[in-house]
Coordinates of C-alpha atoms in Angstrom, one line a residue:
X7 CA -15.5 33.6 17.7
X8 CA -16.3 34.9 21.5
X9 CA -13.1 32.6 22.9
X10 CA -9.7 34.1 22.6
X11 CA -6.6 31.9 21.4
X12 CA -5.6 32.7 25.2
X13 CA -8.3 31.3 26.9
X14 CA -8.7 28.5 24.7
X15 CA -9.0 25.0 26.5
X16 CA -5.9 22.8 26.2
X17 CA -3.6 25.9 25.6
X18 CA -0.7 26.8 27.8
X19 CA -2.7 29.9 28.7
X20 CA -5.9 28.3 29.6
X21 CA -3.7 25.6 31.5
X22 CA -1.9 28.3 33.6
X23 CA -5.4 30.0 34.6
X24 CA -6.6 26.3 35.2
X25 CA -3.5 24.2 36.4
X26 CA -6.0 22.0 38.5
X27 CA -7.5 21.1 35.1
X28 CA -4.4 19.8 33.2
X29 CA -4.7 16.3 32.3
X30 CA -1.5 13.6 32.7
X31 CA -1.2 10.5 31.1
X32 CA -2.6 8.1 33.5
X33 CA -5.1 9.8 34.6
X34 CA -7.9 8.9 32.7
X35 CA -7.7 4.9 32.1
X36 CA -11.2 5.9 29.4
X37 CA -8.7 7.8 27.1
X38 CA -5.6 5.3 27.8
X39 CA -8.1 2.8 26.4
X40 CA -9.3 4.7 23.8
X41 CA -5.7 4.9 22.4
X42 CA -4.6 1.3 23.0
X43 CA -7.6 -0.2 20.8
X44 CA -7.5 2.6 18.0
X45 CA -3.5 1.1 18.4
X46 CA -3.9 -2.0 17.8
X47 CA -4.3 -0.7 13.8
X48 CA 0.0 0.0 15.0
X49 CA 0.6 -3.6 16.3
X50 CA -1.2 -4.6 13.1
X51 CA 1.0 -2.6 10.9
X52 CA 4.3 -3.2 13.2
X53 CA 3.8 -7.4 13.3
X54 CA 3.5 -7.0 9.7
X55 CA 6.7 -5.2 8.1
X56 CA 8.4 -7.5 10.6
X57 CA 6.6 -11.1 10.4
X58 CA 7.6 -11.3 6.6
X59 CA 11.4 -10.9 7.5
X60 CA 11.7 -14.3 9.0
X61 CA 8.6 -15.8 7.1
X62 CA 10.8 -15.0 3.8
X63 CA 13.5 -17.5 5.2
X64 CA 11.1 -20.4 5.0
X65 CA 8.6 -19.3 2.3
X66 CA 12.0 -19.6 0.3
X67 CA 12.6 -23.3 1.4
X68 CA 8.9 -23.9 0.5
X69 CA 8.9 -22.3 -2.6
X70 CA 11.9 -22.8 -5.1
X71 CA 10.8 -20.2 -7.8
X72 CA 10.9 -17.1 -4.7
X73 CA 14.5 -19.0 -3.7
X74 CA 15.8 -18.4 -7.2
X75 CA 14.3 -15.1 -7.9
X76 CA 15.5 -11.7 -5.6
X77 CA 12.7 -9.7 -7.6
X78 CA 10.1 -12.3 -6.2
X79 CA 11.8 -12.2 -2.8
X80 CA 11.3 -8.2 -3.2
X81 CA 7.8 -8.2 -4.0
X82 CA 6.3 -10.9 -1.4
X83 CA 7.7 -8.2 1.3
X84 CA 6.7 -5.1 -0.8
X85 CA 3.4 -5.8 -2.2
X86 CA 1.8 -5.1 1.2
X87 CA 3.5 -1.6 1.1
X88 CA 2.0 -1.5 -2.2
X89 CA -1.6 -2.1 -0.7
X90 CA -0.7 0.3 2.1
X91 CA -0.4 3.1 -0.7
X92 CA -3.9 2.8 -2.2
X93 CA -5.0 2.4 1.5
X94 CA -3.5 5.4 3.1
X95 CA -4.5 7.2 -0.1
X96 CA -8.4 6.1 0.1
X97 CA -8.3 6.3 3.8
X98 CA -7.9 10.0 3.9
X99 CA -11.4 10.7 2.0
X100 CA -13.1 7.3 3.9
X101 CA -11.9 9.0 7.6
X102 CA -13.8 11.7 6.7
X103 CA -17.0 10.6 4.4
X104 CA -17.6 7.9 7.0
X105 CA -15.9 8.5 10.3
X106 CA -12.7 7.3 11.9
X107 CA -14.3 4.1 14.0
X108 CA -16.2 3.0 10.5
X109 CA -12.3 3.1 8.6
X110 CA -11.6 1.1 11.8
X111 CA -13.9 -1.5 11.3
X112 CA -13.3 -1.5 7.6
X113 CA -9.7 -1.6 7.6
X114 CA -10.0 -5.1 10.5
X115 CA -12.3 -7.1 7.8
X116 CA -9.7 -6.4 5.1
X117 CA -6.7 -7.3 7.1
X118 CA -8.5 -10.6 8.3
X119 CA -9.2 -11.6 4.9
X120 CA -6.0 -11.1 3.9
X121 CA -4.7 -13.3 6.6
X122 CA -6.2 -16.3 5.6
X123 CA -5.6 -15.8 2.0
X124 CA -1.6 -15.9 2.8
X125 CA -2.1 -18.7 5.5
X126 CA -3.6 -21.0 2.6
X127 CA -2.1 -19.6 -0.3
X128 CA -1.1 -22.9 -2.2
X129 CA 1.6 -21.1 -4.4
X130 CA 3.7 -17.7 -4.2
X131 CA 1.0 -15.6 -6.2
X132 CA -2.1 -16.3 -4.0
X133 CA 0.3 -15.1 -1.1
X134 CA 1.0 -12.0 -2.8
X135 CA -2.8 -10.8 -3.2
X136 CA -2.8 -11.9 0.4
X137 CA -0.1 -9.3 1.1
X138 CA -2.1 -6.9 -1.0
X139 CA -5.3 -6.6 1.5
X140 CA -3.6 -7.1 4.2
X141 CA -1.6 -3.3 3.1
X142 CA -4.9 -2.2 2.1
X143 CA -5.9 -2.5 5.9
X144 CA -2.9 -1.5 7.0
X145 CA -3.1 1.3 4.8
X146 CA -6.4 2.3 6.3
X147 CA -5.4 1.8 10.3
X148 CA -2.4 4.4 9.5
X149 CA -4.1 7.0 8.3
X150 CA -7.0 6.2 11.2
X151 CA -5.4 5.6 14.1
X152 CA -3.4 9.0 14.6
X153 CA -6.2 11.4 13.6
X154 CA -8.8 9.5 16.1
X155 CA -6.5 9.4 19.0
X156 CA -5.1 13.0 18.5
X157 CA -9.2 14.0 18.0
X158 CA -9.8 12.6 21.2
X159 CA -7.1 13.2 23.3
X160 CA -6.4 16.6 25.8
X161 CA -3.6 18.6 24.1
X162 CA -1.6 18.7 26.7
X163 CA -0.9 14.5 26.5
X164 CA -1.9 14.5 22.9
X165 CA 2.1 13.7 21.7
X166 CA 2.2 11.0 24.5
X167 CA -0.8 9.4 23.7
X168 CA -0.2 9.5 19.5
X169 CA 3.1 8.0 20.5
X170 CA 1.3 4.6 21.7
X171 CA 0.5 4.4 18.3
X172 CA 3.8 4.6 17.5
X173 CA 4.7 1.7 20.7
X174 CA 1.9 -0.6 19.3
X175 CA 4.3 -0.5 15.8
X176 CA 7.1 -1.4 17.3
X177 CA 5.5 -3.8 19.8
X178 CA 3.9 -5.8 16.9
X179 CA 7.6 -5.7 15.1
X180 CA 8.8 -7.5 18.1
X181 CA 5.7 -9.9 18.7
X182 CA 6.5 -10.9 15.1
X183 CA 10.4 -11.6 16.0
X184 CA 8.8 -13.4 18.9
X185 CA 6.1 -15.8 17.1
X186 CA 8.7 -16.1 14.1
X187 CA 11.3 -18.2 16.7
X188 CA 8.6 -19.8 18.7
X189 CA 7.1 -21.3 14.9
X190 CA 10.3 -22.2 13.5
X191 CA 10.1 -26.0 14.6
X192 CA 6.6 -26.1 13.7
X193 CA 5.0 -27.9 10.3
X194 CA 3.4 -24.7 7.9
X195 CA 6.5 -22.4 9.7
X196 CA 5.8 -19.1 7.5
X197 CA 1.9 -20.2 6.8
X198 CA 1.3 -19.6 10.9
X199 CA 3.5 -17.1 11.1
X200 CA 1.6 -14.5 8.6
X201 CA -1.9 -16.7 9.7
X202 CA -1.8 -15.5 12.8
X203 CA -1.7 -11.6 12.4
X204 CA -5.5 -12.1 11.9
X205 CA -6.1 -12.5 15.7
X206 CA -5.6 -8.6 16.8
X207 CA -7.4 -7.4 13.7
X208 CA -10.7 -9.3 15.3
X209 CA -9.4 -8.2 18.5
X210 CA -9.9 -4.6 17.7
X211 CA -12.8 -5.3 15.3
X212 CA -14.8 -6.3 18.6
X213 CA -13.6 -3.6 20.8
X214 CA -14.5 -0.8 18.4
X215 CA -17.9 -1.5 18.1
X216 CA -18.4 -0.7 22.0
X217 CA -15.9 2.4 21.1
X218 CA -17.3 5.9 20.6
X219 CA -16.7 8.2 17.1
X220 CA -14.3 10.7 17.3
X221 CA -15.8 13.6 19.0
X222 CA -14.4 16.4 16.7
X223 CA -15.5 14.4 14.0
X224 CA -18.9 14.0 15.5
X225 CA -19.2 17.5 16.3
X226 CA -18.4 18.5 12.3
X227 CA -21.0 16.2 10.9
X228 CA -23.7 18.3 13.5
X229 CA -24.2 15.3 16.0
X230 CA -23.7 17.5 19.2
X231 CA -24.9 14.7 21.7
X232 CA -23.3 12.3 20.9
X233 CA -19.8 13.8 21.3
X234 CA -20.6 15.8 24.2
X235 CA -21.6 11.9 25.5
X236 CA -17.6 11.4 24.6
X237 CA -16.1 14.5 25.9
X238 CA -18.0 13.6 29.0
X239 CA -16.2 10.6 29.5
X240 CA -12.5 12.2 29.0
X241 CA -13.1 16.0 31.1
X242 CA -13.8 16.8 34.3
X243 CA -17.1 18.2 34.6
X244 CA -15.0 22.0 35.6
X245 CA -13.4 21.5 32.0
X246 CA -16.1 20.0 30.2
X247 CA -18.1 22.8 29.7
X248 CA -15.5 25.2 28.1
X249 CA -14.5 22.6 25.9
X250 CA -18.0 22.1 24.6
X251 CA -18.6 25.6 24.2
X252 CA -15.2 25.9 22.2
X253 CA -16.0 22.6 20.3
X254 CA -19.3 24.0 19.2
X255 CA -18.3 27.3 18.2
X256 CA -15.2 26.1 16.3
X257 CA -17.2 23.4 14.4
X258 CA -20.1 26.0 12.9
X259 CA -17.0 27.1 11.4
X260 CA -15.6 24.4 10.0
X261 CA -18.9 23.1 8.3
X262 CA -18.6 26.2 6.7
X263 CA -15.5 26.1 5.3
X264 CA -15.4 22.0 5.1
X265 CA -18.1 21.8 2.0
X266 CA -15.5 23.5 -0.3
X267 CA -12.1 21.4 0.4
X268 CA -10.8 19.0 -2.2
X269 CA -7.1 17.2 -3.0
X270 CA -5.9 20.3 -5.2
X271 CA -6.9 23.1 -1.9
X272 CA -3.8 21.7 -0.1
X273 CA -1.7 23.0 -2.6
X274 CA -3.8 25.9 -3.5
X275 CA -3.9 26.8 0.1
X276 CA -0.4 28.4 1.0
X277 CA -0.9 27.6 5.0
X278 CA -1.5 24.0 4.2
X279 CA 1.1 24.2 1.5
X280 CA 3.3 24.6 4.0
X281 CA 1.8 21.9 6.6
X282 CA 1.7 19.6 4.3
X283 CA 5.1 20.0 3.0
X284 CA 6.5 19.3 6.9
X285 CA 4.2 16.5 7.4
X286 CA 4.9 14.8 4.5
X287 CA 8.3 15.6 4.5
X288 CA 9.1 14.3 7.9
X289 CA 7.1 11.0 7.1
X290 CA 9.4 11.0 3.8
X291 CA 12.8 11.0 5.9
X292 CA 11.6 8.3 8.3
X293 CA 11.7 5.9 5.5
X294 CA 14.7 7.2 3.8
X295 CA 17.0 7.5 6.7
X296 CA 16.3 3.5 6.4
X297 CA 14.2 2.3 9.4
X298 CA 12.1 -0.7 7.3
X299 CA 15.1 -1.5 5.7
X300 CA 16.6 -2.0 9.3
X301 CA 13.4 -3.9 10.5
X302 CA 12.9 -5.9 7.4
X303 CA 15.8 -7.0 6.4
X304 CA 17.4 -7.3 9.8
X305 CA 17.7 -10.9 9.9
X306 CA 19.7 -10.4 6.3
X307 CA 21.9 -7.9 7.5
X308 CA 22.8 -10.4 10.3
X309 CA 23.4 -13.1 8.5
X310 CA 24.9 -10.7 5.8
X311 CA 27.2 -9.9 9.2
X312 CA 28.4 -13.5 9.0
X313 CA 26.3 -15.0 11.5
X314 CA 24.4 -17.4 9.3
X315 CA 22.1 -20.0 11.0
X316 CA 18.4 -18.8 10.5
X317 CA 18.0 -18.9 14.4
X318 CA 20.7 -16.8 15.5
X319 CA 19.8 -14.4 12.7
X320 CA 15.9 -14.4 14.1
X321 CA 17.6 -14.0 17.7
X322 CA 19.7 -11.3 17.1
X323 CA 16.8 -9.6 15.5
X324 CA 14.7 -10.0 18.4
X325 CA 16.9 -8.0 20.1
X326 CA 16.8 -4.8 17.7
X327 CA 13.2 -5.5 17.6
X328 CA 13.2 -5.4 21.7
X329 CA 15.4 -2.4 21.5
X330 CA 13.2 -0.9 19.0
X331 CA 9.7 -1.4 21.4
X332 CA 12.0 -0.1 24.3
X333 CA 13.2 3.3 23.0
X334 CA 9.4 4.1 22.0
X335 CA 8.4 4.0 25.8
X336 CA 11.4 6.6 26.1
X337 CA 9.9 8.8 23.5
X338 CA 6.4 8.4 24.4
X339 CA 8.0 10.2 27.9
X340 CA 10.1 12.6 25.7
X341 CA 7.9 13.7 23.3
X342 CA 5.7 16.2 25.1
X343 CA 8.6 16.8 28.1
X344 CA 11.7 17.6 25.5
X345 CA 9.4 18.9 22.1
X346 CA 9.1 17.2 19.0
X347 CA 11.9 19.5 17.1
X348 CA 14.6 19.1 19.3
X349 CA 13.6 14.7 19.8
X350 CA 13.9 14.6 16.5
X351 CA 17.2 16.5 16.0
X352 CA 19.0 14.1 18.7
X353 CA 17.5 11.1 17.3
X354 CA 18.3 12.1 13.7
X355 CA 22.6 13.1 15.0
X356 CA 22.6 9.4 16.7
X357 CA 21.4 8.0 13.2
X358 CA 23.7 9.8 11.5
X359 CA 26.5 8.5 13.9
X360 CA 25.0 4.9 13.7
X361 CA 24.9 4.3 9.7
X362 CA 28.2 5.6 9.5
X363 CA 29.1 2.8 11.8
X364 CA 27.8 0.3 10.0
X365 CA 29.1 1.0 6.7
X366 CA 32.5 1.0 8.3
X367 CA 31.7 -2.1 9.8
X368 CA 30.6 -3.8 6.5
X369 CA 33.5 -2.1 4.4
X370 CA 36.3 -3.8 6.7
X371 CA 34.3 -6.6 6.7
X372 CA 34.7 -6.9 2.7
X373 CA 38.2 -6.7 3.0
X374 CA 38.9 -8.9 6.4
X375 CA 37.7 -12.3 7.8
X376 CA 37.8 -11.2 11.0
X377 CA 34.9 -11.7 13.6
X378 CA 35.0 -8.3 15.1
X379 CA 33.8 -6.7 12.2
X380 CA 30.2 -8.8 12.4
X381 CA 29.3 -8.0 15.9
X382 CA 30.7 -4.1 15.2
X383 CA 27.5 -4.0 12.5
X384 CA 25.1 -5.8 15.3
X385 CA 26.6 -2.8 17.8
X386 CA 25.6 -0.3 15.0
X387 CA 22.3 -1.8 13.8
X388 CA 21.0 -1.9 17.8
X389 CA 23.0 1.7 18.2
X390 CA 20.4 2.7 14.9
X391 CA 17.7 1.5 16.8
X392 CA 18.2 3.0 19.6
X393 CA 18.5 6.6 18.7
X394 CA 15.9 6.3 15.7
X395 CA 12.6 4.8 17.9
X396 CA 12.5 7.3 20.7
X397 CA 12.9 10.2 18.0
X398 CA 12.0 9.7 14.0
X399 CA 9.6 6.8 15.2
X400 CA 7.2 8.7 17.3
X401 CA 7.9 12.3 16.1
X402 CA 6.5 12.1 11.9
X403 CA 3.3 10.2 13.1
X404 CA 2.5 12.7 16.1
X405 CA 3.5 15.8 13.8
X406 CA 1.0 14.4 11.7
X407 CA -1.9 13.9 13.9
X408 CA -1.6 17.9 15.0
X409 CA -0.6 20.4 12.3
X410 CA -3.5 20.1 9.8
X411 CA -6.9 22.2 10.8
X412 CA -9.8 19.9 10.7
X413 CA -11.3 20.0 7.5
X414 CA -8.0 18.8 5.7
X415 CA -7.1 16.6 8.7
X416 CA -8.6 13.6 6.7
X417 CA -7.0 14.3 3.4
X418 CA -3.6 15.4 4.2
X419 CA -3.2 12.7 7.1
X420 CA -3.8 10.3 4.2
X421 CA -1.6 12.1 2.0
X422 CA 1.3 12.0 4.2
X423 CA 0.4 8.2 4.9
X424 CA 1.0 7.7 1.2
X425 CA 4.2 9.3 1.1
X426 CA 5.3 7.8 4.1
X427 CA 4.4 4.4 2.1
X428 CA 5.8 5.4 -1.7
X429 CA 8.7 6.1 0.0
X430 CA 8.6 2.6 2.6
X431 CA 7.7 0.6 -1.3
X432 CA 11.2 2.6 -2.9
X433 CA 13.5 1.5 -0.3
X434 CA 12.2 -1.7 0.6
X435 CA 12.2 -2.5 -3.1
X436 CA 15.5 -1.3 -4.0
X437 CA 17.4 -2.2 -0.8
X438 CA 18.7 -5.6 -1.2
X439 CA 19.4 -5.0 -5.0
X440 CA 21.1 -1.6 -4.7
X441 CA 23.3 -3.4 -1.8
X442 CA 24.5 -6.1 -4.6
X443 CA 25.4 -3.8 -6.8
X444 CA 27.6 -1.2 -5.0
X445 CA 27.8 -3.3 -2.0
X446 CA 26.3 -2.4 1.7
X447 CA 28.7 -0.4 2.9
X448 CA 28.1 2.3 0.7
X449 CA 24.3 2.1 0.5
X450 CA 25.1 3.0 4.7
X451 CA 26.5 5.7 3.5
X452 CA 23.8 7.0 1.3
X453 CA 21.6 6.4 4.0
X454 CA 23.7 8.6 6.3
X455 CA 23.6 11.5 4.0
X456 CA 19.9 11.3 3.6
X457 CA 19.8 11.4 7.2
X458 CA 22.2 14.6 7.4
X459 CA 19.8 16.4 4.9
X460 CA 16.7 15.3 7.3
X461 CA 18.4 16.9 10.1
X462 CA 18.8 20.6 7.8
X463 CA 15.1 19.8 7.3
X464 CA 13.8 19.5 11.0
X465 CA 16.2 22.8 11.7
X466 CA 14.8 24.8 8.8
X467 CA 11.0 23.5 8.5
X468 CA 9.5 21.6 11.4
X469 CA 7.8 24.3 14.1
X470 CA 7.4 23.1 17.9
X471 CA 3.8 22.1 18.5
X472 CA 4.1 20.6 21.9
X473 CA 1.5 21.2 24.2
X474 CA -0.1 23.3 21.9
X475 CA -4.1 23.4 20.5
X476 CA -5.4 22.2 17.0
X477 CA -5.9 26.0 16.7
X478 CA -2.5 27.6 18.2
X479 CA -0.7 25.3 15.1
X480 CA -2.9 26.7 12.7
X481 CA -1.9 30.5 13.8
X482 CA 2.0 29.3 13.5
X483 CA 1.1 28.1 9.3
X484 CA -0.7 31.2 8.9
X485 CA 2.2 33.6 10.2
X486 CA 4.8 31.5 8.1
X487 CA 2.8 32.0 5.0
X488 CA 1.5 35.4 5.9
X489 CA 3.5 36.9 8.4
X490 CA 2.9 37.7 12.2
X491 CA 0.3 40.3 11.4
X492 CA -1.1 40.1 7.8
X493 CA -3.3 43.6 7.1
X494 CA -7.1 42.5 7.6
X495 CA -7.7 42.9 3.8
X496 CA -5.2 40.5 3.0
X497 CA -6.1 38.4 5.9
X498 CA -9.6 38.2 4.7
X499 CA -8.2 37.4 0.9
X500 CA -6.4 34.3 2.5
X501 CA -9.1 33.0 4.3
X502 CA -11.7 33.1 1.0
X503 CA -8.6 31.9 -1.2
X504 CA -7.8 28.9 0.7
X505 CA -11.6 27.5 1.2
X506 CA -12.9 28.5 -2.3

């Protein structure tokens, strides 16, 4: 390859020749764009882990076999998680066999069908095949959405721009606190309130088809025009050209090495071992350290709180869901200012200090009658919040996006996605049941110590890859599995091990 790792556009070095070249965040409204519609896969994932919470309140009045039956209750809210696994699982392969705008479009009809099916569903079963495609798309839009925007955006402002994403997840949670109070006095309550979710998955159906493909993606499959077209549209002409000319030379050598990856080369692979290991272990933690508990079951753990009218509980909600949106925009700013490492590290020691909170508030709240107690669990659910969405929100999903080379981009984005989802289907399955057995105090506590091994985790495994290229992160898997300078023989034995 004629470009050094030095000189390579995007990298600090290139930057620091260049600085006139850098790229910040609002300065190209194309690539802001870009990222907000490929997003709206987020706000369809976000409105739908938390439209169900307060839909579950009234789907119970409707339906007295779900009121009389917590394993019912558990599987209406689950069985979209459930979709979301074979989703994320098939997405991987379908990003990369047919392009990441195609999975787009794919994943909008599925989620629109699935829509209407629960908005009419005349009994609790047709509802939950409802639930089913609608995780199937969402399933699809989480694997998508990262890997298109990260594909297309500079590297400098790829973390900030991944982290929209991330804001569109939380935004939808809180449009679905907000359309869950504003439908509460209406006749059919839940059957607008999960109707309605069909609206942005049209939304972005119709913007995508005036979207480009992903120009990486484009350039792999040999269609050279076409994403120069792109890159022209994101670069200044005085960067265009080098990143064309890197583009081109790094793709010939990713056809090559593309036609021989399958599922069992990530683990055959020691360098994507390793990747793969920190991308799906960091998606793992930010489901076990309890955030969908938090957002689905919010309402419950209000009311479980002692504040008991369905209103209040919706309102309070709001608020963690507001909270939730708000510290996103924080680490959308943080993420490629502080680093992803040490974002995560505060955000994971504020958790820690936050579930311990609440289990003390809901043990003394066992034992006492008093007020206090209820509004010391709101504090700590809100304090949860608000150190978990700037950090463990944005920082899994953008790790993601970046530390895979780009013929396993596809297949281990979609293998983390179904991690991230196994894991989202264990906890949201178990929660309610695990807190009526050994009460919620102590499953608080678990939750705190899951979070304490997450933060050993980030220490020990998870490199810094802000500001850094696609290709600069492969060199940092390469020297963990290798070494900092592997002797060319064995160099040349990785490389033909890994792609064989």
């Amino acid at each position: 390859m004629t470009i050094t790792m030095q000189s390579t556009p995007g990298s600090s070095g290139y930057l620091d020749l260049y600085p006139e070249r850098k790229m910040s965040f609002f300065k190209n409204p194309y690539i802001l764009g870009l990222a907000a519609v490929a997003g709206i896969g987020g706000l369809l994932f976000g409105y739908d882990t938390g439209v169900i919470s307060g839909a579950l309140l009234y789907i119970k009045d409707d339906f007295e076999e779900v009121r009389n039956s917590n394993f019912l209750q558990e599987t209406i809210v689950s069985m979209a998680i459930a979709g979301a696994i074979v989703g994320a699982a098939a997405g991987g392969w379908f990003n990369d066999f047919f392009g990441r705008k195609k999975a787009t479009l794919f994943a909008d009809v599925i989620f629109a069908l699935g829509a209407i099916l629960m908005a009419a569903a005349p009994d609790p079963y047709v509802l939950i095949v409802g639930r089913l495609f609608v995780g199937l798309g969402v399933g699809i839009a989480s694997v998508t959405a990262p890997v298109y925007i990260a594909e297309a955006s500079p590297s400098e402002i790829r973390g900030s721009l991944v982290s929209t994403n991330v804001l569109m997840i939380t935004g939808g949670q809180f449009l679905s606190y907000l359309v869950n109070l504003a439908f509460t006095e209406v006749p059919g309550t839940w059957r607008w309130m999960l109707g309605v979710s069909g609206v942005p998955a049209v939304v972005q159906f119709v913007c995508m088809l005036f979207l480009p493909e992903s120009p990486r993606w484009l350039f792999i499959k040999n269609r050279k025009n076409e994403a120069v077209d792109v890159l022209t549209k994101i670069y200044d002409l005085s960067r265009l050209e080098d990143e064309v000319d890197f583009l081109t030379a790094q793709s010939e050598q990713d056809r090559q090495r593309r036609s021989n990856v399958n599922f069992w080369h990530v683990f055959r692979s020691k360098e994507i071992r390793l990747a793969f290991l920190v991308g799906g272990g960091l998606l793992f933690f930010q489901q076990f350290t309890g955030i969908n508990t938090v957002m689905y079951y919010s309402p419950t753990i209000v009311q479980m709180a002692g504040f008991h009218a369905n209103q209040l509980a919706l309102l309070l909600s709001l608020i963690v869901a507001g909270m939730n949106a708000a510290g996103t925009v924080l680490g959308i700013y943080l993420i490629d200012h502080a680093g992803r490492k040490k974002l995560a590290l505060c955000s994971l020691a504020g958790v820690i200090v936050s579930l311990v909170l609440l289990s003390f508030a809901f043990f003394k709240k066992s034992t006492s009658s008093s007020e206090v107690y209820g509004w010391i669990a709101v504090v700590g659910l809100a304090l949860y919040i608000g150190f978990f969405s700037p950090g463990m929100g944005p920082v899994p999903w953008t790790v993601n996006s970046e530390i895979y080379p780009e013929e396993y981009r596809g297949i281990c984005g979609g293998m983390s996605a179904t991690v991230c989802w196994v894991s989202n289907l264990i906890v949201s399955e178990t929660f309610l049941s695990i807190a009526d057995s050994i009460g919620i105090a102590s499953t608080f506590l678990i939750l705190g110590a899951i979070a304490v091994v997450a933060f050993l985790f980030v220490i020990l495994y998870v490199p810094e890859t802000k500001g850094l290229t696609f290709d600069e992160v492969e060199v940092i898997w390469k020297e963990r599995a290798w070494g900092k300078n592997p002797n060319p023989n064995t160099q040349r034995l990785l490389e033909e091990g890994s792609h064989s």
